[in-house]
Coordinates of C-alpha atoms and ligand atoms in Angstrom, one line a residue:
N228 CA 20.4 -54.2 -89.8
S229 CA 17.8 -56.0 -87.7
L230 CA 17.7 -58.7 -90.4
S231 CA 21.3 -59.9 -89.7
I232 CA 22.3 -63.0 -87.8
S233 CA 25.2 -61.9 -85.7
P234 CA 28.0 -64.4 -85.4
T235 CA 27.4 -64.4 -81.6
T236 CA 24.1 -66.2 -82.1
A237 CA 26.1 -69.1 -83.4
I238 CA 25.7 -70.6 -79.9
Q239 CA 22.1 -71.5 -80.8
S240 CA 23.0 -72.6 -84.3
P241 CA 21.8 -76.1 -85.2
L242 CA 25.5 -76.8 -86.1
Q243 CA 26.0 -77.2 -82.4
I244 CA 24.3 -80.6 -82.6
F245 CA 27.4 -81.8 -84.4
V246 CA 29.9 -79.8 -82.4
R247 CA 28.5 -81.1 -79.1
A248 CA 28.3 -84.7 -80.4
K249 CA 31.9 -84.5 -81.6
K250 CA 33.0 -83.2 -78.2
R251 CA 31.1 -85.9 -76.4
I252 CA 32.3 -88.8 -78.6
N253 CA 35.9 -87.5 -78.2
D254 CA 35.5 -87.5 -74.4
I255 CA 34.2 -91.0 -74.5
Y256 CA 37.0 -92.2 -76.7
G257 CA 39.4 -90.6 -74.2
E258 CA 38.0 -92.9 -71.6
V259 CA 38.1 -95.9 -73.9
E260 CA 41.7 -95.2 -74.7
Q261 CA 42.5 -95.1 -70.9
Y262 CA 40.6 -98.3 -70.3
V263 CA 42.3 -100.2 -73.1
S264 CA 45.8 -99.0 -72.2
D265 CA 45.2 -99.8 -68.5
S266 CA 44.0 -103.3 -69.5
C267 CA 47.1 -103.7 -71.6
K268 CA 49.5 -102.7 -68.8
F269 CA 47.7 -105.0 -66.4
L270 CA 47.8 -108.0 -68.7
S271 CA 51.4 -107.5 -69.7
A272 CA 52.4 -107.4 -66.0
L273 CA 50.9 -110.9 -65.3
P274 CA 53.6 -113.6 -64.7
K275 CA 54.3 -115.5 -67.9
D276 CA 53.8 -118.9 -66.4
S277 CA 50.5 -118.1 -64.7
D278 CA 48.3 -119.7 -67.4
L279 CA 45.8 -116.9 -66.9
I280 CA 45.9 -115.4 -70.3
T281 CA 46.8 -116.8 -73.8
N282 CA 49.0 -115.1 -76.3
E283 CA 46.1 -114.6 -78.7
E284 CA 44.1 -112.8 -76.0
L285 CA 47.0 -110.5 -75.3
V286 CA 47.4 -109.7 -79.0
V287 CA 43.7 -108.8 -79.2
V288 CA 43.9 -106.3 -76.4
N289 CA 47.2 -104.9 -77.6
S290 CA 45.9 -104.3 -81.1
H291 CA 43.1 -102.2 -79.7
V292 CA 45.5 -99.6 -78.5
E293 CA 46.6 -98.7 -82.0
K294 CA 43.0 -99.0 -83.3
V295 CA 41.6 -96.5 -80.7
K296 CA 44.5 -94.1 -81.5
G297 CA 43.6 -94.3 -85.2
I298 CA 39.9 -93.7 -84.5
R299 CA 40.8 -90.7 -82.3
E300 CA 42.8 -89.2 -85.1
V301 CA 40.0 -89.6 -87.6
L302 CA 37.6 -88.1 -85.1
S303 CA 39.7 -85.0 -84.7
R304 CA 39.5 -84.5 -88.5
D305 CA 35.8 -85.3 -88.8
H306 CA 33.8 -82.4 -90.2
M307 CA 30.5 -81.5 -91.9
K308 CA 30.9 -81.3 -95.7
V309 CA 28.8 -79.4 -98.1
A310 CA 29.4 -79.6 -101.9
F311 CA 28.1 -77.0 -104.3
F312 CA 27.3 -77.9 -107.9
G313 CA 25.7 -76.1 -110.9
R314 CA 26.5 -74.6 -114.3
T315 CA 29.3 -72.1 -114.7
S316 CA 28.3 -68.6 -113.6
N317 CA 25.2 -69.6 -111.8
G318 CA 26.8 -68.1 -108.7
K319 CA 28.3 -71.1 -106.8
S320 CA 31.3 -69.1 -105.6
T321 CA 29.1 -66.1 -104.7
V322 CA 26.8 -68.4 -102.6
I323 CA 29.8 -69.8 -100.7
N324 CA 31.2 -66.4 -100.1
S325 CA 27.8 -65.2 -98.8
M326 CA 27.6 -68.1 -96.4
L327 CA 31.2 -67.5 -95.2
R328 CA 30.3 -63.7 -94.8
E329 CA 33.5 -62.8 -96.6
R330 CA 34.8 -62.7 -100.2
I331 CA 37.1 -65.6 -100.1
L332 CA 36.6 -67.4 -103.4
P333 CA 37.2 -65.5 -106.6
S334 CA 34.0 -65.1 -108.6
G335 CA 32.7 -63.3 -111.6
I336 CA 33.6 -62.8 -115.3
G337 CA 37.1 -63.8 -116.1
H338 CA 37.3 -66.3 -113.3
T339 CA 35.9 -69.8 -113.7
T340 CA 36.6 -72.4 -111.1
N341 CA 38.4 -75.1 -113.0
C342 CA 39.2 -77.5 -110.1
F343 CA 37.6 -78.3 -106.8
I344 CA 38.2 -75.8 -104.0
Q345 CA 37.6 -76.8 -100.4
V346 CA 37.4 -74.0 -97.9
E347 CA 38.1 -75.1 -94.3
K348 CA 39.2 -73.6 -91.0
S349 CA 42.8 -72.7 -90.4
E350 CA 44.1 -73.8 -87.1
N351 CA 46.7 -71.1 -86.8
D352 CA 44.8 -67.9 -88.0
E353 CA 46.8 -67.8 -91.2
S354 CA 45.2 -68.1 -94.7
Y355 CA 47.0 -70.5 -97.0
L356 CA 46.3 -73.1 -99.6
I357 CA 47.6 -76.6 -100.3
S358 CA 47.0 -78.1 -103.7
E359 CA 47.1 -81.8 -104.6
D360 CA 50.2 -81.5 -106.8
S361 CA 52.4 -80.3 -104.0
M362 CA 52.4 -80.4 -100.3
E363 CA 53.8 -76.8 -100.2
R364 CA 51.7 -74.3 -98.2
K365 CA 51.1 -71.2 -100.2
N366 CA 50.1 -68.1 -98.2
V367 CA 47.2 -66.3 -99.6
K368 CA 46.2 -62.9 -98.2
S369 CA 43.5 -61.8 -100.6
V370 CA 41.0 -63.1 -103.2
S371 CA 43.1 -61.8 -106.1
Q372 CA 46.2 -63.7 -104.8
L373 CA 44.1 -66.8 -104.4
A374 CA 42.7 -66.4 -108.0
H375 CA 46.2 -66.0 -109.3
S376 CA 47.4 -69.1 -107.4
L377 CA 44.5 -71.1 -108.8
C378 CA 45.2 -69.9 -112.4
T379 CA 48.9 -70.7 -112.3
G380 CA 48.4 -74.3 -111.3
S381 CA 48.1 -77.0 -113.9
L382 CA 45.6 -79.1 -112.1
G383 CA 42.9 -81.2 -113.7
D384 CA 39.2 -80.6 -113.1
S385 CA 39.0 -83.4 -110.6
A386 CA 41.9 -82.0 -108.5
L387 CA 41.4 -80.5 -105.1
V388 CA 42.8 -77.3 -103.7
R389 CA 42.4 -76.9 -100.0
V390 CA 42.0 -73.3 -98.8
Y391 CA 42.6 -72.8 -95.1
W392 CA 40.9 -69.6 -93.8
P393 CA 40.8 -67.9 -90.3
T394 CA 37.5 -68.4 -88.6
D395 CA 37.1 -65.0 -86.9
K396 CA 34.5 -63.8 -89.4
C397 CA 33.2 -67.2 -90.5
P398 CA 31.0 -69.0 -87.9
L399 CA 30.5 -71.9 -90.4
L400 CA 34.2 -72.7 -90.5
R401 CA 34.5 -72.3 -86.7
D402 CA 31.8 -75.0 -86.3
D403 CA 33.7 -77.5 -88.5
V404 CA 31.9 -77.0 -91.8
V405 CA 33.9 -77.4 -95.0
L406 CA 32.6 -76.0 -98.2
V407 CA 33.5 -77.4 -101.6
D408 CA 33.2 -75.4 -104.8
S409 CA 33.2 -77.4 -108.1
P410 CA 33.9 -76.6 -111.7
G411 CA 30.7 -76.0 -113.7
I412 CA 28.9 -79.3 -114.5
D413 CA 28.3 -78.1 -118.0
V414 CA 32.0 -78.1 -118.9
S415 CA 33.4 -81.3 -117.3
P416 CA 33.3 -84.8 -118.8
N417 CA 34.7 -86.2 -115.6
L418 CA 31.5 -86.5 -113.5
D419 CA 32.1 -90.1 -112.4
S420 CA 35.6 -89.3 -111.1
W421 CA 34.2 -86.2 -109.4
I422 CA 31.7 -88.2 -107.5
D423 CA 34.2 -90.9 -106.5
R424 CA 36.7 -88.3 -105.3
H425 CA 34.6 -85.6 -103.8
C426 CA 31.0 -86.6 -103.2
L427 CA 30.9 -89.8 -101.4
D428 CA 31.6 -88.2 -98.0
A429 CA 29.5 -85.1 -98.6
D430 CA 26.7 -84.6 -96.0
V431 CA 24.8 -82.1 -98.1
F432 CA 24.7 -81.1 -101.8
V433 CA 23.6 -77.7 -102.9
L434 CA 22.6 -77.3 -106.5
V435 CA 23.0 -73.6 -107.4
A436 CA 20.6 -73.1 -110.3
N437 CA 19.9 -70.0 -112.3
S438 CA 16.4 -68.8 -111.7
E439 CA 16.5 -67.0 -115.1
S440 CA 16.4 -70.4 -116.9
T441 CA 15.0 -73.9 -116.1
L442 CA 16.9 -76.8 -114.6
M443 CA 19.2 -78.2 -117.3
L444 CA 19.6 -81.8 -118.2
T445 CA 23.3 -81.7 -117.4
E446 CA 22.4 -80.5 -113.8
K447 CA 19.8 -83.2 -113.4
N448 CA 22.1 -85.9 -114.9
F449 CA 24.8 -85.1 -112.4
F450 CA 22.4 -85.6 -109.5
F451 CA 21.1 -88.9 -111.0
K452 CA 24.7 -90.2 -110.9
V453 CA 25.1 -89.0 -107.3
S454 CA 22.0 -90.7 -106.1
A455 CA 22.9 -93.9 -107.9
R456 CA 26.0 -94.0 -105.7
L457 CA 24.6 -92.6 -102.4
S458 CA 21.4 -93.7 -100.9
K459 CA 19.1 -90.6 -100.5
P460 CA 21.7 -87.7 -100.7
N461 CA 20.5 -84.5 -99.0
V462 CA 20.0 -82.1 -101.8
F463 CA 19.1 -78.4 -101.6
V464 CA 18.2 -76.3 -104.6
L465 CA 19.0 -72.6 -104.7
N466 CA 17.3 -70.7 -107.5
N467 CA 19.9 -67.9 -107.6
R468 CA 19.8 -64.6 -109.3
W469 CA 16.2 -64.1 -108.1
D470 CA 16.9 -60.4 -107.9
A471 CA 16.5 -60.4 -111.7
S472 CA 12.8 -61.2 -111.2
A473 CA 12.3 -57.8 -109.6
S474 CA 12.5 -56.2 -113.1
E475 CA 9.4 -58.2 -114.2
P476 CA 7.1 -58.1 -111.1
E477 CA 4.0 -59.1 -113.2
Y478 CA 5.5 -62.6 -113.9
L479 CA 7.2 -63.1 -110.5
E480 CA 4.7 -65.3 -108.9
E481 CA 4.0 -67.3 -112.0
V482 CA 7.7 -67.9 -112.6
R483 CA 8.3 -68.9 -109.0
R484 CA 5.4 -71.3 -109.1
Q485 CA 6.7 -73.0 -112.3
H486 CA 10.3 -73.3 -110.9
M487 CA 8.9 -74.7 -107.7
L488 CA 6.7 -77.2 -109.5
R489 CA 9.5 -78.5 -111.7
T490 CA 12.1 -78.6 -109.0
V491 CA 9.8 -80.5 -106.6
D492 CA 9.0 -82.9 -109.5
F493 CA 12.7 -83.5 -109.9
L494 CA 13.4 -84.1 -106.2
V495 CA 10.3 -86.3 -105.5
D496 CA 9.5 -88.1 -108.7
E497 CA 12.7 -88.2 -110.7
L498 CA 15.5 -88.2 -108.1
K499 CA 13.4 -89.7 -105.3
V500 CA 15.4 -88.0 -102.6
C501 CA 12.3 -86.5 -100.9
G502 CA 9.3 -88.6 -99.8
T503 CA 6.6 -85.9 -100.1
R504 CA 6.1 -82.7 -102.1
S505 CA 5.9 -80.6 -98.9
E506 CA 9.3 -82.0 -97.7
A507 CA 10.8 -81.1 -101.1
E508 CA 9.4 -77.6 -101.0
Q509 CA 11.5 -77.1 -97.8
R510 CA 14.5 -77.8 -99.9
V511 CA 14.0 -75.2 -102.6
F512 CA 14.8 -71.5 -102.2
F513 CA 14.7 -68.3 -104.3
V514 CA 17.7 -66.1 -103.4
S515 CA 20.2 -63.6 -104.6
A516 CA 23.6 -64.5 -103.4
K517 CA 25.1 -61.3 -104.8
E518 CA 22.8 -59.2 -102.7
V519 CA 23.4 -61.2 -99.5
L520 CA 27.2 -61.0 -100.0
Q521 CA 27.0 -57.2 -100.5
A522 CA 24.7 -56.9 -97.4
R523 CA 27.1 -58.9 -95.3
T524 CA 30.1 -57.0 -96.5
N525 CA 28.3 -53.8 -95.5
E526 CA 27.3 -55.2 -92.2
F527 CA 30.9 -56.1 -91.4
K528 CA 32.0 -52.6 -92.1
G529 CA 29.2 -51.3 -89.8
L530 CA 27.2 -49.9 -92.7
P531 CA 23.4 -50.5 -93.3
L532 CA 22.7 -53.7 -95.1
N533 CA 22.1 -52.0 -98.4
T534 CA 23.8 -48.8 -99.3
G535 CA 23.0 -48.4 -103.0
I536 CA 19.6 -48.6 -104.8
V537 CA 17.4 -51.2 -103.1
T538 CA 16.0 -53.7 -105.6
D539 CA 12.4 -54.5 -104.9
G540 CA 11.9 -57.6 -102.8
F541 CA 15.4 -57.4 -101.3
H542 CA 14.3 -58.1 -97.7
G543 CA 12.2 -61.1 -98.8
R544 CA 15.2 -62.6 -100.7
Y545 CA 17.5 -61.9 -97.7
F546 CA 15.1 -63.6 -95.3
E547 CA 14.8 -66.6 -97.7
F548 CA 18.6 -66.9 -97.8
Q549 CA 18.7 -66.9 -94.0
D550 CA 15.9 -69.5 -94.0
F551 CA 18.0 -71.7 -96.3
E552 CA 21.0 -71.4 -94.0
R553 CA 19.0 -72.4 -91.0
K554 CA 17.5 -75.5 -92.7
F555 CA 20.8 -76.4 -94.3
E556 CA 22.6 -76.2 -90.9
E557 CA 19.9 -78.4 -89.3
C558 CA 20.2 -81.0 -92.1
I559 CA 24.0 -81.1 -92.3
S560 CA 24.6 -81.4 -88.6
K561 CA 22.1 -84.2 -88.1
S562 CA 23.3 -86.0 -91.2
A563 CA 26.9 -85.7 -90.2
V564 CA 26.3 -87.0 -86.7
R565 CA 24.6 -90.0 -88.2
T566 CA 27.0 -90.8 -90.9
K567 CA 30.3 -89.9 -89.1
F568 CA 29.7 -90.9 -85.5
D569 CA 27.5 -94.0 -86.0
Q570 CA 30.5 -96.0 -87.3
H571 CA 32.8 -94.7 -84.5
T572 CA 30.2 -95.7 -81.9
K573 CA 29.9 -99.2 -83.3
R574 CA 33.7 -99.6 -83.4
G575 CA 34.1 -98.2 -79.9
K576 CA 31.5 -100.6 -78.5
A577 CA 33.3 -103.6 -80.2
V578 CA 36.7 -102.5 -78.8
V579 CA 35.3 -102.2 -75.2
G580 CA 33.4 -105.4 -75.6
D581 CA 36.5 -107.4 -76.7
A582 CA 38.6 -106.0 -73.9
R583 CA 35.8 -106.8 -71.4
N584 CA 35.5 -110.4 -72.7
V585 CA 39.2 -111.0 -72.2
M586 CA 39.0 -109.5 -68.6
E587 CA 36.0 -111.7 -67.8
V588 CA 37.7 -114.9 -69.0
L589 CA 40.8 -113.9 -66.9
L590 CA 38.6 -113.3 -63.9
E591 CA 36.9 -116.8 -64.4
R592 CA 40.3 -118.5 -64.6
A593 CA 41.7 -116.7 -61.6
S594 CA 38.6 -117.6 -59.5
A595 CA 38.9 -121.3 -60.6
K596 CA 42.5 -121.3 -59.6
R597 CA 41.7 -119.7 -56.2
A598 CA 39.0 -122.3 -55.6
A599 CA 41.3 -125.1 -56.4
K600 CA 44.0 -123.7 -54.1
S601 CA 41.6 -123.2 -51.1
Q602 CA 40.4 -126.8 -51.6
S603 CA 43.9 -128.3 -51.2
R604 CA 44.6 -125.9 -48.3
R605 CA 41.5 -127.3 -46.5
E606 CA 42.7 -130.9 -47.1
V607 CA 46.1 -130.1 -45.6
L608 CA 44.5 -128.4 -42.6
D609 CA 42.3 -131.5 -42.0
H610 CA 45.4 -133.7 -42.1
L611 CA 47.2 -131.5 -39.6
D612 CA 44.1 -131.6 -37.3
F613 CA 44.1 -135.4 -37.4
T614 CA 47.9 -135.6 -36.7
E615 CA 47.5 -133.2 -33.7
K616 CA 44.7 -135.3 -32.2
Q617 CA 46.8 -138.5 -32.7
L618 CA 49.7 -136.8 -31.0
Q619 CA 47.5 -135.8 -28.1
L620 CA 46.3 -139.4 -27.7
V621 CA 49.8 -140.7 -27.9
T622 CA 51.0 -138.1 -25.4
V623 CA 48.2 -139.1 -22.8
E624 CA 49.0 -142.8 -23.2
M625 CA 52.7 -142.2 -22.7
K626 CA 52.1 -140.1 -19.7
D627 CA 50.1 -142.9 -18.0
K628 CA 52.7 -145.5 -18.9
I629 CA 55.6 -143.3 -17.5
C630 CA 53.6 -142.6 -14.3
K631 CA 53.0 -146.3 -13.8
M632 CA 56.7 -147.1 -14.4
V633 CA 57.7 -144.4 -11.9
E634 CA 55.2 -145.8 -9.4
E635 CA 56.6 -149.3 -9.9
V636 CA 60.2 -148.1 -9.6
E637 CA 59.3 -146.2 -6.4
H638 CA 57.6 -149.3 -5.1
K639 CA 60.6 -151.4 -5.9
V640 CA 63.1 -149.0 -4.4
S641 CA 61.2 -148.6 -1.1
K642 CA 60.8 -152.3 -0.9
A643 CA 64.5 -152.8 -1.4
L644 CA 65.2 -150.2 1.2
N645 CA 62.9 -151.9 3.7
D646 CA 64.5 -155.2 3.0
Ligands
GDP717 P1 30.2 -69.7 -110.4 O1 30.9 -69.8 -111.7 O2 29.0 -70.5 -110.4 O3 31.0 -69.8 -109.3 O4 29.6 -68.2 -110.4 P2 30.1 -66.9 -109.7 O5 29.9 -66.9 -108.3 O6 31.5 -66.7 -110.1 O7 29.2 -65.8 -110.3 C1 29.2 -65.4 -111.7 C2 28.7 -64.0 -111.8 O8 27.3 -63.9 -111.4 C3 29.4 -63.0 -111.0 O9 29.6 -61.8 -111.7 C4 28.5 -62.7 -109.8 O10 28.6 -61.4 -109.3 C5 27.2 -62.9 -110.5 N1 26.1 -63.3 -109.6 C6 26.2 -64.3 -108.6 N2 25.1 -64.4 -107.9 C7 24.2 -63.4 -108.4 C8 22.9 -63.0 -108.1 O11 22.2 -63.6 -107.2 N3 22.4 -62.0 -108.8 C9 23.1 -61.4 -109.8 N4 22.5 -60.4 -110.5 N5 24.3 -61.7 -110.1 C10 24.9 -62.7 -109.5

């Protein structure tokens, strides 16, 4: 039991890099939205005849309101996406179930995945699926119900069924990871359409190979096609069914060495997605998804990790699966932050830059107007000053004249009286 990663340790999970970045960029976009809408309100309230803003400038700022709203919607849907590929029965569904810690996808004999199945978090704690051919929500309570729903559909192998699952047992779903299972690459002729429809936005690809055989040409060809469309896709290779090696311990090391050599050759020399051999070795794992799923199912029920006969090397394989999960989480969260948020950051900067430019032009025009007004005010004041002084002069002169006239009149009157 001490081997298990409890869901509570998800706080330290490398997935938090993405979760925190998403929260931060959402907060920043909240501020951008406020800024743009305040700017719009302010500009619209300016008097129409003020000549401070042109119609084109108003349209630029108004159009940003819708743009920012759109980006916020995309942001809320942004997630980390991992797609699983490999031949039928290599164990893709079992790997996904192990990572989700719950038997969600049907697997095993009698069930082959014949369309793409995307598992993502359910926002309302209900489990349901939506397939591409109808927008109807079908409730699914169990794996068998899901298997039945998938079999009854008449979907093509490039079609997508979205399974929404509650997150209480699945830390990966809670942290915004979506997992995509694919039909076996050995049976589908539609690889190009698969890549266009399901791979271009994947952050990580996991090739589930069968450690009982070597990598097949069909598996390699698929990844050649992917890397022709995407520059340096992140590829992990799981050599699954490694528990089978326990029955032949004398060949175990030799077989592992050979698989490692060939897979590293493939990643470095053929696919060129890893720069060095040691980097590639960090992308190759030898695991048993079936054992991990069983152990995690036991763990959930409060039982010891393995209740039946313990196959030799179980603990090593279990550790290696956990090691894969850790490296995968680190890789997917960093890659998703780069690919998803880099674009949003650039757009956000452009929006704020545009709005600021308009505001700056407006400020310049307003300052120029104010300067012009204060100049004419100064001229009027000077004129008034001059008039006032003139008046003063005139007043003094008049006063003297009146005094003289009064004196003369007085003089004349007293003279007349005397006479
Ligand atoms: P998919 O077609 O690639 O999705 O393969 P599934 O997940 O359906 O697995 C096919 C069969 O292989 C199932 O019966 C699984 O139980 C079994 N299987 C999956 N992983 C392992 C493993 O690691 N070891 C062993 N022995 N069997 C496995």
